[in-house]
mmCIF file of C-alpha atoms in Angstrom:
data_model
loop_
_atom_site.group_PDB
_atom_site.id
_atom_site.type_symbol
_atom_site.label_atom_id
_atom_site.label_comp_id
_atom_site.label_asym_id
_atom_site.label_seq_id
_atom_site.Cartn_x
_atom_site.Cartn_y
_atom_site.Cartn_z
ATOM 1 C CA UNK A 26 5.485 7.975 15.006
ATOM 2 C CA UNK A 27 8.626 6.320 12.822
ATOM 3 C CA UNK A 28 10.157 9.539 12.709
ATOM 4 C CA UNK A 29 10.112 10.123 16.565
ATOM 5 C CA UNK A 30 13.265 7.967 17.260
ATOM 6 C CA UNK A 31 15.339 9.475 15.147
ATOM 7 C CA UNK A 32 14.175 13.238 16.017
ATOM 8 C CA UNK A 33 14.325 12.269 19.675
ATOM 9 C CA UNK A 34 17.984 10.531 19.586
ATOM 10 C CA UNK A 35 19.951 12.470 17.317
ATOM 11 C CA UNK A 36 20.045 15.972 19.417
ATOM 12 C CA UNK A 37 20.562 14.038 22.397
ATOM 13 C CA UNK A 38 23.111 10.763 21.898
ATOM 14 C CA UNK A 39 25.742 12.511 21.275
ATOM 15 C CA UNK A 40 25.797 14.576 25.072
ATOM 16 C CA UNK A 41 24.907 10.938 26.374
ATOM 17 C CA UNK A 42 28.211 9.367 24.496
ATOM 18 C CA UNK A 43 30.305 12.338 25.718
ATOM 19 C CA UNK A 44 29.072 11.312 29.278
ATOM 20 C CA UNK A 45 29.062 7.636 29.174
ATOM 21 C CA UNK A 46 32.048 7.032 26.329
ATOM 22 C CA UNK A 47 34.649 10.133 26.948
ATOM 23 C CA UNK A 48 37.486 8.834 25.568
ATOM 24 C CA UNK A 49 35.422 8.411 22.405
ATOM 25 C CA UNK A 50 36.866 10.791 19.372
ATOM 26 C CA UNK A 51 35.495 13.608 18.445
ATOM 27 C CA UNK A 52 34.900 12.844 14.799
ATOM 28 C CA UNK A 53 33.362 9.415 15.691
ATOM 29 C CA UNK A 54 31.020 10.970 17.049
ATOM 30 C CA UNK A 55 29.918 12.944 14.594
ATOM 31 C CA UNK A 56 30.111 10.322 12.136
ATOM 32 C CA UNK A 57 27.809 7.627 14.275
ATOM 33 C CA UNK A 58 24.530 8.144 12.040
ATOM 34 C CA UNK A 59 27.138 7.267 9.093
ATOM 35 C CA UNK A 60 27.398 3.689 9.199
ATOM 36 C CA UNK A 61 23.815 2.717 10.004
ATOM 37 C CA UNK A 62 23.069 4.851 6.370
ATOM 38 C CA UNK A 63 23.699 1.800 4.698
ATOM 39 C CA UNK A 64 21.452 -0.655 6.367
ATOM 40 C CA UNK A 65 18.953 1.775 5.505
ATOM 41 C CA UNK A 66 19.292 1.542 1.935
ATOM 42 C CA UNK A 67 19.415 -2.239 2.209
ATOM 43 C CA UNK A 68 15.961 -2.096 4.135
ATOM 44 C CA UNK A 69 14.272 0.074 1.299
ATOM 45 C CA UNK A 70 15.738 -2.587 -1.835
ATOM 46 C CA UNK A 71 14.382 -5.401 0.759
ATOM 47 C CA UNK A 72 11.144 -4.064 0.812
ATOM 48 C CA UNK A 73 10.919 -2.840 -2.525
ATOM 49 C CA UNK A 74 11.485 -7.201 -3.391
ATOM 50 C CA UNK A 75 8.996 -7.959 -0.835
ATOM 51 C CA UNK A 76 6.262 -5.960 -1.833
ATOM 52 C CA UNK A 77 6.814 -7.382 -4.820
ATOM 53 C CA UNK A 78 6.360 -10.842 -3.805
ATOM 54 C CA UNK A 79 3.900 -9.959 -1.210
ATOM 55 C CA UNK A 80 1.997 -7.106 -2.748
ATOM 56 C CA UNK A 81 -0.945 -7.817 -0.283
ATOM 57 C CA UNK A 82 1.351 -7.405 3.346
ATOM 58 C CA UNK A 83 2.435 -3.864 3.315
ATOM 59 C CA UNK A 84 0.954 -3.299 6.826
ATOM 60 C CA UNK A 85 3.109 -5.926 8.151
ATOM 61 C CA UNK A 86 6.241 -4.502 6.910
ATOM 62 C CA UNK A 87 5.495 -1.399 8.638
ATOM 63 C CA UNK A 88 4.348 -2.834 11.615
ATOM 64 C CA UNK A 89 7.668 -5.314 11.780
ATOM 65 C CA UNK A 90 9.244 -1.529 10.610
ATOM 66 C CA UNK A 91 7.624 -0.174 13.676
ATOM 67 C CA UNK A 92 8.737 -2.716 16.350
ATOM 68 C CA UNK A 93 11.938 -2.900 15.337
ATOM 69 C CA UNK A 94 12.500 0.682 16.215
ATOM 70 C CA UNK A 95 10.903 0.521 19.398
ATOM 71 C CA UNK A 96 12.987 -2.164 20.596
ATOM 72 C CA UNK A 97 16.091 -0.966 19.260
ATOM 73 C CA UNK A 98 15.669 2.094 21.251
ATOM 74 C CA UNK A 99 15.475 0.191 24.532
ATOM 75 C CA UNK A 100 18.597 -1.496 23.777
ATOM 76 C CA UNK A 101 20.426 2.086 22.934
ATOM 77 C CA UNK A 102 21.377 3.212 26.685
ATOM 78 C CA UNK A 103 22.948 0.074 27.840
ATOM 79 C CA UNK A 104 25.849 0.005 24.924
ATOM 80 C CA UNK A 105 28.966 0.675 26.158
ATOM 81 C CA UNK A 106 30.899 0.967 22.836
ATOM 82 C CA UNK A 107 30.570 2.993 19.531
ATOM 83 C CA UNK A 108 30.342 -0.658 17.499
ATOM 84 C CA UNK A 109 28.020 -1.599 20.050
ATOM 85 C CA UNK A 110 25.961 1.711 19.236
ATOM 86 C CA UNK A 111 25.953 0.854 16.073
ATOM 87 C CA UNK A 112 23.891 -2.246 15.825
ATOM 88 C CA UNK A 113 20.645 -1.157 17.388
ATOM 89 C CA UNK A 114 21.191 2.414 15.214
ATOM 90 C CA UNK A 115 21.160 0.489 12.034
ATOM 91 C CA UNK A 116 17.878 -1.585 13.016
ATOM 92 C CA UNK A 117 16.360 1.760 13.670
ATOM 93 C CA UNK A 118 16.997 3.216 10.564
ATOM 94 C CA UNK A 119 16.399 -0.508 8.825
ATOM 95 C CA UNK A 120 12.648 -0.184 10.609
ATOM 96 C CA UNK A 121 12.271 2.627 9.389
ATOM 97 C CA UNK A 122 12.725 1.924 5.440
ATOM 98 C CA UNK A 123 10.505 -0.500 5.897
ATOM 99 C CA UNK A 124 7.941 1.597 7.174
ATOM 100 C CA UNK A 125 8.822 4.674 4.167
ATOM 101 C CA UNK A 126 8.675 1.963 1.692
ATOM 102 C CA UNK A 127 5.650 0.194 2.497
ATOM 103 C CA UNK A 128 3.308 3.066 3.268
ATOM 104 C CA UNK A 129 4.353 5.847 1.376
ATOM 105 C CA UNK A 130 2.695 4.212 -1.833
ATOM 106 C CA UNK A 131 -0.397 3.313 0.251
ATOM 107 C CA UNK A 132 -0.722 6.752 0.527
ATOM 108 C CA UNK A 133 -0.944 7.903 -2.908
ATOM 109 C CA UNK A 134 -3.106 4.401 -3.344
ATOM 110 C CA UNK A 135 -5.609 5.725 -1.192
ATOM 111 C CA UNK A 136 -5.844 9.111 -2.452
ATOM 112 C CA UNK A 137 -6.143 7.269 -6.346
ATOM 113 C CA UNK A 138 -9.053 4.724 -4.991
ATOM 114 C CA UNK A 139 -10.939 6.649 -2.237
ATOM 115 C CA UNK A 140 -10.586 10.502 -2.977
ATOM 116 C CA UNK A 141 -9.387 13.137 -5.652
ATOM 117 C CA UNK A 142 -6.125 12.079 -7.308
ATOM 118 C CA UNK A 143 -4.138 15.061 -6.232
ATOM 119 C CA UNK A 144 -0.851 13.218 -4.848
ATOM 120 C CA UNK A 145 0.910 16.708 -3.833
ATOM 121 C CA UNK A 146 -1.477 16.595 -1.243
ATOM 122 C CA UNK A 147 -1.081 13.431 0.424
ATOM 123 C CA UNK A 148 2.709 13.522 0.464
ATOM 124 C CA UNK A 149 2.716 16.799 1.634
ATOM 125 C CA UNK A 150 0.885 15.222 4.698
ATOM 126 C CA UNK A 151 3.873 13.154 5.274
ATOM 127 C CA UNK A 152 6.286 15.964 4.920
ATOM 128 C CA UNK A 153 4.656 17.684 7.810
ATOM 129 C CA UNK A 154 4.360 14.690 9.851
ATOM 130 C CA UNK A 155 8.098 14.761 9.231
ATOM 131 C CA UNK A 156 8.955 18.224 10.178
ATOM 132 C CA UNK A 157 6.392 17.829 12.911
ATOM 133 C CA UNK A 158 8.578 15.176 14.562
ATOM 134 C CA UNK A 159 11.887 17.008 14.049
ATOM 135 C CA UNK A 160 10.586 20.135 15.193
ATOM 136 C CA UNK A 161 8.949 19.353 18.797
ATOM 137 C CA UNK A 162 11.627 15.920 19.067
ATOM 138 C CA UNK A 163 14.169 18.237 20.177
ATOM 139 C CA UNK A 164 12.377 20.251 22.803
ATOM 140 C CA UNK A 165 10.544 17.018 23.801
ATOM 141 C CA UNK A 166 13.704 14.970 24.234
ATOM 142 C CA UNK A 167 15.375 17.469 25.938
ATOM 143 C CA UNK A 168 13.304 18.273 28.442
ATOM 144 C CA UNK A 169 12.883 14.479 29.051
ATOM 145 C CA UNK A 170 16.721 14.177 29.309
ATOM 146 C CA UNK A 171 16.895 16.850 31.446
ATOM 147 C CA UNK A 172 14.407 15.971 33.772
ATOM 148 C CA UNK A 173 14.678 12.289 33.677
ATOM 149 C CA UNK A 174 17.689 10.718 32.108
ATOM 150 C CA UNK A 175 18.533 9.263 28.532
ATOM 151 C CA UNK A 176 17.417 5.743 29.506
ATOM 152 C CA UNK A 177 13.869 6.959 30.235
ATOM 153 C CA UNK A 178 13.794 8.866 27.074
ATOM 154 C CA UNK A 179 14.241 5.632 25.478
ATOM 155 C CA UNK A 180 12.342 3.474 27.249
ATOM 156 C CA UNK A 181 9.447 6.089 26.122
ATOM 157 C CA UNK A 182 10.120 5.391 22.612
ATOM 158 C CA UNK A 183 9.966 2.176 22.821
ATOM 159 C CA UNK A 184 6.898 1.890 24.864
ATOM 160 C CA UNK A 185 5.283 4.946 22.371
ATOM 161 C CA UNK A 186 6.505 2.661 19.457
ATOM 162 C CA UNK A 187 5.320 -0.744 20.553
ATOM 163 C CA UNK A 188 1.772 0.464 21.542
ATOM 164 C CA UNK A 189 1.427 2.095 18.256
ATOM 165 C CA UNK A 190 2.299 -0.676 16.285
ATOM 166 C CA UNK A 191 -1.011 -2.838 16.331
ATOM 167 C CA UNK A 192 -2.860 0.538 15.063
ATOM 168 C CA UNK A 193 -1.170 -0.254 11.518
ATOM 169 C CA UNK A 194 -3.602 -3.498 11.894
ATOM 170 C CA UNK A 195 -6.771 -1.048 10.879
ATOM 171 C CA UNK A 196 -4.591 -0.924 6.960
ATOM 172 C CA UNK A 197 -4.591 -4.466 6.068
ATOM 173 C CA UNK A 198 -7.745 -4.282 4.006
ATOM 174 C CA UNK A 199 -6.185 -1.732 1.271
ATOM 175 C CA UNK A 200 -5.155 -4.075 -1.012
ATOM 176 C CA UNK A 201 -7.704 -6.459 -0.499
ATOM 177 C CA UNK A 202 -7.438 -7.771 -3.840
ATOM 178 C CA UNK A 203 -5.939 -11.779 -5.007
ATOM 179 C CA UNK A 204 -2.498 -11.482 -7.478
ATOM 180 C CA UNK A 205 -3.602 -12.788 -10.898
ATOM 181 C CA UNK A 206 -0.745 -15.908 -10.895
ATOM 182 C CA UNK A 207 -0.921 -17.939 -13.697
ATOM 183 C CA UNK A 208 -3.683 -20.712 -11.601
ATOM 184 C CA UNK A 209 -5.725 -17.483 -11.017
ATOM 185 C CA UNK A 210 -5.525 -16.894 -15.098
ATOM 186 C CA UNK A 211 -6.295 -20.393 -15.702
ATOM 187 C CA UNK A 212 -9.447 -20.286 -13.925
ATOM 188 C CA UNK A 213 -10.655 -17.315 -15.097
ATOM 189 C CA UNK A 214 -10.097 -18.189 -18.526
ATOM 190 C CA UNK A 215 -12.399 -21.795 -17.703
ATOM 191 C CA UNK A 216 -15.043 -19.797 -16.409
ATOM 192 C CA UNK A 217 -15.196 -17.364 -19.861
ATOM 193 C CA UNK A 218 -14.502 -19.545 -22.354
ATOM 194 C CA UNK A 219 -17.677 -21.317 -22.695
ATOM 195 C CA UNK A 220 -19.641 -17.733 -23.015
ATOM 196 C CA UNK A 221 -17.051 -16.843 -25.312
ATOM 197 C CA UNK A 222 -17.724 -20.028 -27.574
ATOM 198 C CA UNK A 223 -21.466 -19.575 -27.351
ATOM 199 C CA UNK A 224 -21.286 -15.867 -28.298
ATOM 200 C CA UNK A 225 -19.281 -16.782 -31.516
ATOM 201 C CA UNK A 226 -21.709 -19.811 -32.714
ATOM 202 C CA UNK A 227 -24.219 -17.532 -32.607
ATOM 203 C CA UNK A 228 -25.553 -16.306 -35.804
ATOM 204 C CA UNK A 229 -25.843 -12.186 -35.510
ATOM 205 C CA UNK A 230 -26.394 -9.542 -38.639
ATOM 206 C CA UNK A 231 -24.767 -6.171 -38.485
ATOM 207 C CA UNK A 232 -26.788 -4.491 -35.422
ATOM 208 C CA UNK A 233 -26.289 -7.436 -33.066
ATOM 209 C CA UNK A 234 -29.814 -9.281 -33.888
ATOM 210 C CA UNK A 235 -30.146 -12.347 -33.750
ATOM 211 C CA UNK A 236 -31.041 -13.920 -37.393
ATOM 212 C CA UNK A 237 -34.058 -16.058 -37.857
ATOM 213 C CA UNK A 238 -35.712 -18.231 -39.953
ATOM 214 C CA UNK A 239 -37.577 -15.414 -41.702
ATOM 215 C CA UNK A 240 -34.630 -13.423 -42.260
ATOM 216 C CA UNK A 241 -32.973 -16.336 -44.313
ATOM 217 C CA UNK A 242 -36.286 -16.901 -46.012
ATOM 218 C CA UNK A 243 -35.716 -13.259 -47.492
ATOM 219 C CA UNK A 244 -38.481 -11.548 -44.819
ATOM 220 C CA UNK A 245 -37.452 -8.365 -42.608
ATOM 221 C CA UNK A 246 -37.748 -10.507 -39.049
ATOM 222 C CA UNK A 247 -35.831 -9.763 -36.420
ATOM 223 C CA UNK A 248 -35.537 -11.252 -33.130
ATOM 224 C CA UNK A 249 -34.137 -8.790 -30.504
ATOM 225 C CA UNK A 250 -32.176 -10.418 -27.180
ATOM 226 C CA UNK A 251 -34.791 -8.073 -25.158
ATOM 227 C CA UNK A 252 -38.358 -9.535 -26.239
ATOM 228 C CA UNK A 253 -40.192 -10.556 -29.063
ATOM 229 C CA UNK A 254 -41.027 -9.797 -32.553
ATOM 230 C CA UNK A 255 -43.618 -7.394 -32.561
ATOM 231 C CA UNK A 256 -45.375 -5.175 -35.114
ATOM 232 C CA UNK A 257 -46.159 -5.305 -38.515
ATOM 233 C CA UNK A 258 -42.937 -4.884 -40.520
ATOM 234 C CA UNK A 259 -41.405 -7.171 -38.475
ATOM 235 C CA UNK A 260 -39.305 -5.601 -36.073
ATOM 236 C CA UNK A 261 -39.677 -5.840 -32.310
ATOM 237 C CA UNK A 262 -41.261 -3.368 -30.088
ATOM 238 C CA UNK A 263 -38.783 -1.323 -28.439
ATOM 239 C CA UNK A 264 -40.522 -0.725 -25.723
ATOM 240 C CA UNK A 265 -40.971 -4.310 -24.847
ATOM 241 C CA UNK A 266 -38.185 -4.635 -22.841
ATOM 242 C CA UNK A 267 -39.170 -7.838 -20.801
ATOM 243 C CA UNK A 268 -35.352 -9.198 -20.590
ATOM 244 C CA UNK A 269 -33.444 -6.077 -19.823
ATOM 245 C CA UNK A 270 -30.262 -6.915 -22.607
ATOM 246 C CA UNK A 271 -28.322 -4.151 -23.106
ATOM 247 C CA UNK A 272 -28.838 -3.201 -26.862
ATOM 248 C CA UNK A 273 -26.717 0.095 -28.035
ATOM 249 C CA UNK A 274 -29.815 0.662 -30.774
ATOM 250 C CA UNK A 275 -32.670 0.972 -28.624
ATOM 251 C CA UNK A 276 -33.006 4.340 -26.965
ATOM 252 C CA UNK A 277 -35.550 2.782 -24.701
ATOM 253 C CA UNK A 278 -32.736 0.709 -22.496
#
């Protein structure tokens, strides 16, 4: 769906600018997906710093992403200059580093958390989705040109573009996780330091027991975390597992 404004305009914008700006040159022309180039590598480095800042919002970016191409497009037909033409080319390829940039690393997120981590996969998914668009865009465009005219072909993309855009909703739970800042640390060192403390002040031997009074009287006692001392050399019954503790020595657990 980002892909389809580009794969629908470029076969077709420059017959429309011969028609509706003749005494446009040649190699202008040619050279009008040149300049918006660059505003697409400032959209990708502004992403790249938002997700950063926001790594929890990457289905916003694509949806703003989204919009922005869809309303670009309707603005397309009614430029009557190449500098004009320029402007609503270079939001379209803006929207659509944000969209590359945000959800391109969702996929291979999703494929790590939710399925086998074969990433080849995944972004071979988006490859076809590519060549999917720039393979049927032509035809599709044409024949929409041709039958119609230019300004309905846009007027579809931006109406096939805006409707699509609250479907990107459905991925805002992905990263549904809170960014450890340094409150988040804080707290979570409050709420383990006082287990911490009490594990160290407790006295343990060697195999995790907890010593008692027998065992510093010289006696064999022992006094597992699980249950009580049981039997006659003084050890507890394994199998007495009343408070399920996790102890590495008892096969029972």
């Amino acid at each position: 769906m980002a892909n389809i404004s580009l794969a629908f305009l470029e076969p077709t914008i420059t017959t429309w600018m011969a028609q509706t700006m003749p005494d446009t040159p040649g190699w202008m022309v040619g050279m009008i997906w040149f300049p918006p180039f660059f505003p697409h590598v400032l959209g990708v480095y502004v992403t790249v710093k938002l997700l950063r800042k926001y790594p929890q919002y990457p289905w916003l970016f694509a949806a703003v992403g989204l919009a922005m191409e869809g309303l670009s497009c309707a603005v397309v037909p009614f430029m009557t200059s190449v500098i004009q033409l320029i402007i609503p080319l270079s939001t379209i390829c803006f929207g659509i580093a944000l969209i590359d940039t945000s959800l391109l690393p969702m996929l291979g997120y999703l494929v790590d958390t939710r399925h086998v981590s074969v990433y080849g996969s995944v972004y071979a998914i988006a490859d076809i989705s590519y060549s999917l668009a720039y393979a049927f865009g032509p035809i599709i465009a044409g024949g929409v040109v041709h039958s119609m005219s230019f300004v309905a072909l846009n007027m579809l993309i931006c109406f096939l573009n805006v409707c699509y855009t609250p479907m990107i909703y459905m991925l805002r739970r992905v990263y549904a996780y809170d960014n450890l800042d340094d409150s988040a640390k804080a707290k979570v060192n409050e709420i383990t330091a006082p287990s911490m403390n009490q594990l160290q002040s407790e006295e343990r031997d060697g195999y995790g027991y907890q010593q008692t009074d027998a065992m510093n009287n010289g006696d064999y006692g022992y006094q597992q975390n699980y249950g009580t001392v049981e039997g006659s050399n003084g050890f507890a019954n394994p199998h007495a597992n009343t408070q399920k503790h996790f102890d590495p020595l008892n096969p029972s657990w």
